[in-house]
Amino acid sequence: MIETMPNESAATAARKRVMLWSIPLWIGAGTLPGLNVMAGLSGHRDWLMASLALTGAYALCGVGFGIWAARTVTRRA
């Protein structure tokens, strides 16, 4: 018989929570390059600056999410 770990259900819940919160980041990862290409092709300075600002904000959110996800998944109950 296979023994189960006592924290298995908490670990599974943590992984599910991380996966749920990763969905907006995946959507952003798909749409942000399109915005960057559109801004580059348009040649407008305002579009380029907005695109760079959003890319920087997305990068900061990604780093923060990575830290949160690691702490959530590895947290002991």
PDB file of C-alpha atoms in Angstrom, residues 28-64:
ATOM      1  CA  GLY A  28      -0.647  38.716 -20.760  1.00  0.00           C
ATOM      2  CA  ALA A  29       2.292  36.713 -22.098  1.00  0.00           C
ATOM      3  CA  GLY A  30       0.280  36.085 -25.241  1.00  0.00           C
ATOM      4  CA  THR A  31      -1.012  39.610 -25.793  1.00  0.00           C
ATOM      5  CA  LEU A  32       1.966  41.737 -24.737  1.00  0.00           C
ATOM      6  CA  PRO A  33       4.177  40.801 -27.719  1.00  0.00           C
ATOM      7  CA  GLY A  34       1.325  41.777 -30.031  1.00  0.00           C
ATOM      8  CA  LEU A  35       1.121  45.177 -28.377  1.00  0.00           C
ATOM      9  CA  ASN A  36       4.878  45.598 -28.700  1.00  0.00           C
ATOM     10  CA  VAL A  37       4.787  44.739 -32.401  1.00  0.00           C
ATOM     11  CA  MET A  38       1.847  47.086 -32.986  1.00  0.00           C
ATOM     12  CA  ALA A  39       3.653  49.903 -31.183  1.00  0.00           C
ATOM     13  CA  GLY A  40       6.836  49.265 -33.141  1.00  0.00           C
ATOM     14  CA  LEU A  41       5.060  49.247 -36.480  1.00  0.00           C
ATOM     15  CA  SER A  42       3.022  52.367 -35.711  1.00  0.00           C
ATOM     16  CA  GLY A  43       6.088  54.453 -34.946  1.00  0.00           C
ATOM     17  CA  HIS A  44       4.184  56.694 -32.527  1.00  0.00           C
ATOM     18  CA  ARG A  45       6.225  57.717 -29.535  1.00  0.00           C
ATOM     19  CA  ASP A  46       3.248  57.509 -27.168  1.00  0.00           C
ATOM     20  CA  TRP A  47       2.485  53.916 -28.191  1.00  0.00           C
ATOM     21  CA  LEU A  48       6.125  52.954 -27.794  1.00  0.00           C
ATOM     22  CA  MET A  49       6.365  54.478 -24.315  1.00  0.00           C
ATOM     23  CA  ALA A  50       3.110  52.819 -23.220  1.00  0.00           C
ATOM     24  CA  SER A  51       4.325  49.498 -24.573  1.00  0.00           C
ATOM     25  CA  LEU A  52       7.621  49.792 -22.708  1.00  0.00           C
ATOM     26  CA  ALA A  53       5.837  50.782 -19.503  1.00  0.00           C
ATOM     27  CA  LEU A  54       3.470  47.817 -19.747  1.00  0.00           C
ATOM     28  CA  THR A  55       6.358  45.449 -20.482  1.00  0.00           C
ATOM     29  CA  GLY A  56       8.205  46.681 -17.396  1.00  0.00           C
ATOM     30  CA  ALA A  57       5.104  46.389 -15.229  1.00  0.00           C
ATOM     31  CA  TYR A  58       4.467  42.899 -16.573  1.00  0.00           C
ATOM     32  CA  ALA A  59       8.031  41.883 -15.761  1.00  0.00           C
ATOM     33  CA  LEU A  60       7.676  43.130 -12.181  1.00  0.00           C
ATOM     34  CA  CYS A  61       4.367  41.298 -11.803  1.00  0.00           C
ATOM     35  CA  GLY A  62       5.992  38.135 -13.140  1.00  0.00           C
ATOM     36  CA  VAL A  63       8.818  38.320 -10.617  1.00  0.00           C
ATOM     37  CA  GLY A  64       6.380  38.979  -7.791  1.00  0.00           C
TER      38      GLY A  64
END
